[in-house]
Coordinates of C-alpha atoms in Angstrom, one line a residue:
M25 CA 152.8 122.3 54.5
A26 CA 154.6 125.7 54.0
L27 CA 157.7 123.8 52.8
V28 CA 155.6 122.0 50.1
R29 CA 154.2 125.4 48.9
I30 CA 157.7 126.9 48.7
I31 CA 159.0 123.9 46.8
D32 CA 155.9 124.2 44.5
L33 CA 156.6 127.9 43.9
V34 CA 160.3 127.2 43.1
V35 CA 159.3 124.5 40.6
R36 CA 156.8 126.8 38.9
V37 CA 159.4 129.6 38.6
I38 CA 162.0 127.2 37.1
R39 CA 159.4 125.9 34.7
Y40 CA 158.5 129.4 33.7
L41 CA 162.2 130.4 33.2
A42 CA 162.5 127.4 30.8
T43 CA 159.9 128.9 28.4
P44 CA 160.9 131.0 25.4
E45 CA 158.9 133.9 26.6
A46 CA 161.2 134.4 29.6
R47 CA 164.4 135.0 27.7
F48 CA 164.6 138.6 28.7
L49 CA 164.0 137.7 32.3
R50 CA 166.7 135.1 32.1
A51 CA 169.1 137.6 30.6
G52 CA 168.3 140.1 33.4
L53 CA 168.8 137.5 36.1
V54 CA 172.2 136.5 34.6
T55 CA 173.2 140.2 34.4
V56 CA 172.2 140.7 38.1
A57 CA 174.1 137.6 39.1
V58 CA 177.3 138.5 37.3
C59 CA 177.2 142.1 38.6
G60 CA 176.6 140.8 42.1
A61 CA 179.5 138.4 41.8
L62 CA 181.8 141.2 40.6
V63 CA 180.8 143.5 43.5
G64 CA 181.2 140.7 46.0
A65 CA 184.6 139.9 44.7
A66 CA 185.6 143.5 44.9
G67 CA 184.3 143.7 48.4
V68 CA 186.3 140.6 49.5
I69 CA 189.5 142.0 47.9
W70 CA 188.9 145.4 49.7
L71 CA 188.3 143.6 53.0
L72 CA 191.4 141.5 52.6
A73 CA 193.4 144.7 51.9
Q74 CA 192.0 146.3 55.1
L75 CA 192.6 143.3 57.3
P76 CA 196.1 144.4 58.5
A77 CA 194.7 147.7 59.7
L78 CA 191.7 146.0 61.3
L79 CA 194.0 143.7 63.2
G80 CA 196.4 146.4 64.2
T81 CA 199.4 145.0 62.4
V82 CA 201.6 146.5 59.9
P83 CA 202.9 144.6 56.8
A84 CA 206.6 143.5 57.1
G85 CA 207.7 145.7 54.2
Q86 CA 206.8 149.0 55.9

C-alpha cells in the first residue's frame, strides 16, 4: 500500500511540474541538477587523481 502512495505522489509531482505555473521550480531543479553533476564530476576527477596515493603507488614518471 505504501508503494502505491509513493507512486501516486510521484505522478502528482510530475503532473504539477508539467503546468505553466511551475516554470521557476523547473528552472531551479535543472540548476540544482546541473550544479550537482558538475560537483560530482569534479569529485570523481579529484578522487582519480588521489588514487595512486591512496593505493601507495607512485606514477611511473616520478
